[in-house]
Short mmCIF file of C-alpha atoms and ligand atoms in Angstrom, two decimals:
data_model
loop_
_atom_site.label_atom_id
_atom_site.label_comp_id
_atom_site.label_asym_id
_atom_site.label_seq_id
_atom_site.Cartn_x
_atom_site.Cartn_y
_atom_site.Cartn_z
CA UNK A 26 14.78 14.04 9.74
CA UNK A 27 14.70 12.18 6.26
CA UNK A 28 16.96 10.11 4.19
CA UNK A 29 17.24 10.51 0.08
CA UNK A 30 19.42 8.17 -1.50
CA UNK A 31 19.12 8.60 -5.41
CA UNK A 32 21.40 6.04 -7.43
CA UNK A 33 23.00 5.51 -4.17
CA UNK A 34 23.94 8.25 -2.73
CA UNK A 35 23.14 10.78 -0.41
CA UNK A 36 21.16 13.20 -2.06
CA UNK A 37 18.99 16.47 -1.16
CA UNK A 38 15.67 15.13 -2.53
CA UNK A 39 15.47 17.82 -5.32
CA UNK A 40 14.13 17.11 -8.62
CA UNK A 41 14.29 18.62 -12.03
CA UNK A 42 10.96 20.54 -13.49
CA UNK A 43 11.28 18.25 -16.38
CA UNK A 44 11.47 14.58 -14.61
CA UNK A 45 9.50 12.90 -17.42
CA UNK A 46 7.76 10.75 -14.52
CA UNK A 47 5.82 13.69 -13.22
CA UNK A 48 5.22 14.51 -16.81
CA UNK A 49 3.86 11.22 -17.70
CA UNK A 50 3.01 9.08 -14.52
CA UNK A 51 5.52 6.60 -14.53
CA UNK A 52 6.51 7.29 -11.44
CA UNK A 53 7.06 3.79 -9.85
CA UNK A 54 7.40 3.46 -6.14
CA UNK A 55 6.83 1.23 -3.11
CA UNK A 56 5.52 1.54 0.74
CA UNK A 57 7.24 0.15 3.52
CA UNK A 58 7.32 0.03 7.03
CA UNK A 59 9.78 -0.52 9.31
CA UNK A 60 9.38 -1.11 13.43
CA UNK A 61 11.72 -0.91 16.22
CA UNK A 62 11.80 -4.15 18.44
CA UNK A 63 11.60 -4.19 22.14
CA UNK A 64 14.95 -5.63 21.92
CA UNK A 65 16.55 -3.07 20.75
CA UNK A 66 16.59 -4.68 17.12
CA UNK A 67 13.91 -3.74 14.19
CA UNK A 68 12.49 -5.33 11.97
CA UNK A 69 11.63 -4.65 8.32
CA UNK A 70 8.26 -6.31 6.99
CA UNK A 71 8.55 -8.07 3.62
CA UNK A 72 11.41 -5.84 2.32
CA UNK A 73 12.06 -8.60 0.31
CA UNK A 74 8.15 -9.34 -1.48
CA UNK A 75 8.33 -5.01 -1.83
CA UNK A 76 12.02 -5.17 -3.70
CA UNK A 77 10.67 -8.05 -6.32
CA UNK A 78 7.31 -5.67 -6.83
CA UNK A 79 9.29 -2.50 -7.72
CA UNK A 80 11.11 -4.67 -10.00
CA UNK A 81 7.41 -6.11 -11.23
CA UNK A 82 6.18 -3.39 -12.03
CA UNK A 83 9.26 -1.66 -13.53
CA UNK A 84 9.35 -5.27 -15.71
CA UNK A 85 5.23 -4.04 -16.65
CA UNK A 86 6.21 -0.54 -17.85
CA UNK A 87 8.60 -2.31 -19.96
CA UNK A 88 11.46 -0.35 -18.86
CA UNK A 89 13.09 -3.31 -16.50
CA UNK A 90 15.20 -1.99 -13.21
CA UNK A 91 18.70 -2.10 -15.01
CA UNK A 92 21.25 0.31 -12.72
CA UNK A 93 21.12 -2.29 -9.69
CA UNK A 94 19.98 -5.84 -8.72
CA UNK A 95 17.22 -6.28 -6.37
CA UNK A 96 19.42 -7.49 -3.26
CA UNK A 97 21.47 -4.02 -3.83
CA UNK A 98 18.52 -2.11 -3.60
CA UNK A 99 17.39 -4.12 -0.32
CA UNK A 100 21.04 -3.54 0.87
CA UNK A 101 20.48 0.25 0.38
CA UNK A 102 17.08 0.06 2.25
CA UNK A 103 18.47 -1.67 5.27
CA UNK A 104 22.02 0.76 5.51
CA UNK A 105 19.44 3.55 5.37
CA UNK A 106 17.34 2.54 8.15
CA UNK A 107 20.52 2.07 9.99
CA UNK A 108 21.20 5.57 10.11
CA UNK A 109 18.25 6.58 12.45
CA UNK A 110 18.02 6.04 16.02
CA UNK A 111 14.26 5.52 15.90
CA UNK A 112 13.69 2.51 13.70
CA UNK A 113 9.74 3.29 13.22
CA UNK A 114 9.88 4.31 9.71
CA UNK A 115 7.84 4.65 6.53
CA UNK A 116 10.42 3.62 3.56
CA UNK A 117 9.67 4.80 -0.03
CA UNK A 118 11.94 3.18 -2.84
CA UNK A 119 11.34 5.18 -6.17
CA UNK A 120 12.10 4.87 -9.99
CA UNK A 121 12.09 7.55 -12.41
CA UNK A 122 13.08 8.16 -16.10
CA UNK A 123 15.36 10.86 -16.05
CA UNK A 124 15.45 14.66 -16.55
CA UNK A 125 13.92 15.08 -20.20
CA UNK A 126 10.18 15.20 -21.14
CA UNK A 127 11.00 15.26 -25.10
CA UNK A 128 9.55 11.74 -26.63
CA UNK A 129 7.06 9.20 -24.78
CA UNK A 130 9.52 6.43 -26.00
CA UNK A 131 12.06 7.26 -23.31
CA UNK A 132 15.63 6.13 -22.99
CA UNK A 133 16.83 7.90 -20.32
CA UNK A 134 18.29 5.02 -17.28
CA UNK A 135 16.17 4.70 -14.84
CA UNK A 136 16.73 6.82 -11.30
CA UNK A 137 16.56 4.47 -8.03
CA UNK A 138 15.30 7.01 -5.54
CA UNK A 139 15.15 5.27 -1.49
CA UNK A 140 13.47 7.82 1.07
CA UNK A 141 12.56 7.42 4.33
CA UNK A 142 10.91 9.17 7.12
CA UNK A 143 10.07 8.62 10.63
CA UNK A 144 6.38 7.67 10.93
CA UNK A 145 4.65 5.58 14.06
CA UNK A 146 1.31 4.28 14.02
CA UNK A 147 -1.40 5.58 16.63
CA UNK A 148 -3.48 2.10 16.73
CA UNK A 149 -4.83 4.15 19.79
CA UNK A 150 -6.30 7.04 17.99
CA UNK A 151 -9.86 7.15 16.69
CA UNK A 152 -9.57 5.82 13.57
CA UNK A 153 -8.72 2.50 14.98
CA UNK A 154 -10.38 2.58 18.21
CA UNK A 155 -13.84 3.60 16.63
CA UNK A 156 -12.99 2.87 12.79
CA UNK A 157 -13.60 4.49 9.70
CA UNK A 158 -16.46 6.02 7.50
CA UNK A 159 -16.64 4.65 3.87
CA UNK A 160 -18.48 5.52 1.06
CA UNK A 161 -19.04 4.30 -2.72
CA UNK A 162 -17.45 6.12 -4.86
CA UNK A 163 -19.34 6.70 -9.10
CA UNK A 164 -15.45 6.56 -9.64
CA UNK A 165 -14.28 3.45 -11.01
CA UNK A 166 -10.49 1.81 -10.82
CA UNK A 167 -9.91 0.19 -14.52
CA UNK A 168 -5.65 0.98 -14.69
CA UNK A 169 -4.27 -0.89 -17.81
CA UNK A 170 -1.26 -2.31 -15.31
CA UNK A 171 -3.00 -2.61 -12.05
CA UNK A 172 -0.03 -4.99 -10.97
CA UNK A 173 2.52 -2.20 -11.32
CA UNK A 174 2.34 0.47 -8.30
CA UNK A 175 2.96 3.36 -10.22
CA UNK A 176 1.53 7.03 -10.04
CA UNK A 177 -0.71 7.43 -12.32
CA UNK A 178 -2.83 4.47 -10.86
CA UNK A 179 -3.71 7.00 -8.83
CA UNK A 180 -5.56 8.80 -11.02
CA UNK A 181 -9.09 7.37 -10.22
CA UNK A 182 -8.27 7.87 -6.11
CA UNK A 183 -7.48 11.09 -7.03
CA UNK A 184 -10.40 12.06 -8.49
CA UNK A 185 -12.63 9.96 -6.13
CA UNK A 186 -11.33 11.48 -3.13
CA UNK A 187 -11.43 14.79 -4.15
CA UNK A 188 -15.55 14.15 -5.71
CA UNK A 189 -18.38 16.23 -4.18
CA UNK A 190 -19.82 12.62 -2.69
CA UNK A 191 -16.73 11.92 -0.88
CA UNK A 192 -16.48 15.06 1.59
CA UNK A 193 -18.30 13.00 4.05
CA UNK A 194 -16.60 10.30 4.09
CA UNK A 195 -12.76 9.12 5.30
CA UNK A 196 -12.05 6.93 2.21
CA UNK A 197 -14.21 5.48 -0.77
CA UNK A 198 -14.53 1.92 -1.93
CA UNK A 199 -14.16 1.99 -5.29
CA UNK A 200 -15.66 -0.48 -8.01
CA UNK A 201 -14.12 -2.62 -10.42
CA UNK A 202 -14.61 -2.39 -14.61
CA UNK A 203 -17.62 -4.87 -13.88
CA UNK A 204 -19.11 -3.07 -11.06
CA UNK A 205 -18.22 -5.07 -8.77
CA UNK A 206 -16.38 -3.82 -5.27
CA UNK A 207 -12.06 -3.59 -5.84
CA UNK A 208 -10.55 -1.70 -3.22
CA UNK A 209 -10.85 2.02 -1.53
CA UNK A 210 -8.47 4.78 -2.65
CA UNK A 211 -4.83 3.28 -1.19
CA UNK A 212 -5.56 -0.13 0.92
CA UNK A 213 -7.42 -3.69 0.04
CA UNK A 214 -10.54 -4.62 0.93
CA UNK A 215 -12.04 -7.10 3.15
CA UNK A 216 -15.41 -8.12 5.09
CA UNK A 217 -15.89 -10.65 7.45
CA UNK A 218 -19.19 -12.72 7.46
CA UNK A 219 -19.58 -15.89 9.69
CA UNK A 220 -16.40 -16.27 10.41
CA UNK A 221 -14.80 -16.20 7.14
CA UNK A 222 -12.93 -13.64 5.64
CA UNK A 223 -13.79 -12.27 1.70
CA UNK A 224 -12.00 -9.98 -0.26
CA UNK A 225 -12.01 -8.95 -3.95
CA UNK A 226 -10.08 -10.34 -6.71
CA UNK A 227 -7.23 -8.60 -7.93
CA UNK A 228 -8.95 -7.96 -11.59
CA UNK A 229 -8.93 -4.43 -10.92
CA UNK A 230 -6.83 -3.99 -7.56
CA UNK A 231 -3.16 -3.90 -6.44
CA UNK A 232 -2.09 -7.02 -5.21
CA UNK A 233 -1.46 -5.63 -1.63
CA UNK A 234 1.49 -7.50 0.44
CA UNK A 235 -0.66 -6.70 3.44
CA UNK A 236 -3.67 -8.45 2.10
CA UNK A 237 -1.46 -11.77 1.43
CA UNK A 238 -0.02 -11.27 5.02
CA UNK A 239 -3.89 -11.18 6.50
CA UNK A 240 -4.70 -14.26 4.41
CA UNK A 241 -1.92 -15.64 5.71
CA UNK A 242 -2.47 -14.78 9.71
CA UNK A 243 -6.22 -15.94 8.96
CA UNK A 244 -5.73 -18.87 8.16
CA UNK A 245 -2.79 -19.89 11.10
CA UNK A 246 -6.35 -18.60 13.12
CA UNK A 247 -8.41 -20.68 11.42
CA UNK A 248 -9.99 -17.83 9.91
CA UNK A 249 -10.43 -19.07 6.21
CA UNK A 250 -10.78 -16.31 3.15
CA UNK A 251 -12.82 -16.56 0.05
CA UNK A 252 -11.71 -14.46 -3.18
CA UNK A 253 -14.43 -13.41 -5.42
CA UNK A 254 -16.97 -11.37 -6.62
CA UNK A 255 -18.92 -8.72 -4.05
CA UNK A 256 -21.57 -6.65 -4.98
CA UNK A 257 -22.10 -3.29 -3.47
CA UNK A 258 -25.80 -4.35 -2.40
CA UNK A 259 -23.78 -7.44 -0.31
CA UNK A 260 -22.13 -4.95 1.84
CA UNK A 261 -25.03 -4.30 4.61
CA UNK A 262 -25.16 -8.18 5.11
CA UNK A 263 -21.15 -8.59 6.73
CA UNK A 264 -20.74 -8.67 10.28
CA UNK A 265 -17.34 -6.73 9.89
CA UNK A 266 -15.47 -4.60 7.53
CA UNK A 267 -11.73 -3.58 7.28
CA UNK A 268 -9.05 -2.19 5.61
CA UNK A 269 -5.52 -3.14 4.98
CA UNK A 270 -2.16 -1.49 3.37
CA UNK A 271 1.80 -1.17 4.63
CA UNK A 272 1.28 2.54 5.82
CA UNK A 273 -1.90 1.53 8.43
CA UNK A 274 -2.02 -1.94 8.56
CA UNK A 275 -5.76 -3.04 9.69
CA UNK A 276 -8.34 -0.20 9.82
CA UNK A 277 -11.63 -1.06 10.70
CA UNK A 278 -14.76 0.18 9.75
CA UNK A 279 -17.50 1.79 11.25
CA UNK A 280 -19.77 2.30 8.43
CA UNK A 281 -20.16 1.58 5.10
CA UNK A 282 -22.98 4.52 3.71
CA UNK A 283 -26.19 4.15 5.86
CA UNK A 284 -24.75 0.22 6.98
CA UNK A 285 -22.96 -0.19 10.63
CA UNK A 286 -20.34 -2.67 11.37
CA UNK A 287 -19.13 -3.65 14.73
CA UNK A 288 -15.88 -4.44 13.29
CA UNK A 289 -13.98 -2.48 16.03
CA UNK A 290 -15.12 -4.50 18.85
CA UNK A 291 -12.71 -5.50 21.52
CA UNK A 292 -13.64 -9.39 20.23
CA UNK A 293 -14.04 -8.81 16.36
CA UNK A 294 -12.27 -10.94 14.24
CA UNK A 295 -10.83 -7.35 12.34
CA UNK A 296 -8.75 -6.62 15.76
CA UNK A 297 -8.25 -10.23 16.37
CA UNK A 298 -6.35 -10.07 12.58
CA UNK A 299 -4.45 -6.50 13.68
CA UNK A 300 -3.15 -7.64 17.27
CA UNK A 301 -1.81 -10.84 15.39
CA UNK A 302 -0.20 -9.19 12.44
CA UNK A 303 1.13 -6.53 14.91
CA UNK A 304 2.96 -9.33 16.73
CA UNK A 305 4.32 -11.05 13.76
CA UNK A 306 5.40 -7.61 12.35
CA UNK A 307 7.95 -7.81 15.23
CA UNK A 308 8.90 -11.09 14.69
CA UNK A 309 10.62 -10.50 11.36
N1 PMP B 423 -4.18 -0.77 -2.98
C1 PMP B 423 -3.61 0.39 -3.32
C2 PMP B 423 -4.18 1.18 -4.45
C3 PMP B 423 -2.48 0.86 -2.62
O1 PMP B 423 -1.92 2.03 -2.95
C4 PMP B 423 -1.97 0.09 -1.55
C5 PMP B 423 -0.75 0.53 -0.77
N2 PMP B 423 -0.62 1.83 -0.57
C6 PMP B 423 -2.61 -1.10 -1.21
C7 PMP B 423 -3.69 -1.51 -1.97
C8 PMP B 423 -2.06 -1.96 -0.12
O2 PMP B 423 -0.86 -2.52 -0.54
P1 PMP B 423 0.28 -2.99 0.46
O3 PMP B 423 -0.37 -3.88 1.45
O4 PMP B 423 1.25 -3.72 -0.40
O5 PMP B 423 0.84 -1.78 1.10
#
């Protein structure tokens, strides 16, 4: 089962041939997640930090979010994930610029889309238990708005994950417009090194609610992150790599290229990060 609201309403999903979003990549969206409680309640993580970055990135497109306020759209989100029984749920609000490709310098109002889906986590499956394979991509992320979560950022992943050099691998880090490491394909970045977290600066990256949220849960552990510049020939020297994004929330990983991290160990400071996050998740 899945929900489509579009404007507001109940709506099959369907659109037309001619949205000039899929035309022209200005298809602006967000990722949430959703969890049932033990109680019997759920919880929605950061609905509210998601809402204000649709309407960010809308605001960097230049075409602001005029059709409803951001606490209506949140009000649509949470009546939505009302409707299902099972309150696990992956939530996708979406804007789009109308049914007309004919001139870049569109008028059409904006379309709020909200769909949802059921979608659990396995944190018990492989990729979590063991971790991940990453390689480095030759593809690198320079998007003009990389504050705005829109489609055609994409572009670069796209490309990256569907290279030759990637086949290997489950995700790519990708590098920065100074060479530097940004981010792999969909989540942030970060690497753990004597007990301190680093991750790359946002120059080139989304500025990922879940990253904030780890900062955040690192530093209530004591667990203290440094922003800045990492080279790809740093990587080998970090104890532990992970990482982060709404859809999986902490992934560790395994490798990075020929370099081995432990950072799935029962006592690394990656799953120390996920089982706290987890917990606060529910405590929303
Ligand atoms: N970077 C990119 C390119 C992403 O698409 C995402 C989310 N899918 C992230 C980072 C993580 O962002 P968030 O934690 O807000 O989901």
């Amino acid at each position: 089962m899945r929900a489509v609201l579009k404007n507001g309403q109940a709506h099959n999903g369907a659109i037309d041939i001619v949205n000039f979003s899929l035309h022209y990549g200005t298809c602006i969206f967000e990722g949430i997640r959703s969890y049932s409680k033990p109680d019997g309640g759920y919880s929605i993580v950061e609905l509210t930090a998601h809402v204000e970055r649709l309407f960010e990135s809308a605001e960097l497109l230049k075409r602001p979010i005029t059709r409803f306020s951001k606490s209506q759209v949140s009000e649509q989100i949470i009546q939505s994930v009302e409707t299902f029984h099972d309150r696990n749920l992956y939530i996708r609000p979406m804007v789009t610029y109308g049914d007309s490709v004919m001139g870049i310098r569109n008028r059409t109002p904006e379309d709020i889309w909200v769909l949802i889906w059921p979608w659990d986590i396995d944190i018990y499956s492989d990729r979590y238990m063991t971790g991940i394979s990453l390689g480095v991509s030759n593809v690198r992320k320079s998007n003009p708005f990389p504050a705005a979560k829109v489609s055609s950022n994409y572009l670069s992943s796209f490309v990256a994950l569907n290279s030759d050099d990637s086949q290997s691998y489950d995700d790519m880090i990708m590098l920065d417009t100074f060479g530097f490491v940004c981010e792999t394909s969909a989540h942030n970045l970060f690497f753990v090194s004597g007990g301190e977290l680093y991750t790359p600066t946002l120059r080139n990256a989304l500025a990922g609610i879940t990253r904030e949220l780890v900062i955040r849960v690192g530093e209530s552990q004591g667990i203290p992150t440094k922003v800045c510049d990492i080279s790809v020939s740093d990587i080998p020297s970090f104890d532990e790599v992970f990482i982060v994004g709404t859809a999986s929330e902490v992934v560790p990983v395994r490798s990075v290229g020929d370099a081995i991290f432990s950072s799935a160990a029962e006592n690394s400071i990656t799953t120390r990060i996920h089982s706290q996050l987890r917990k606060a998740f529910l405590e929303y």
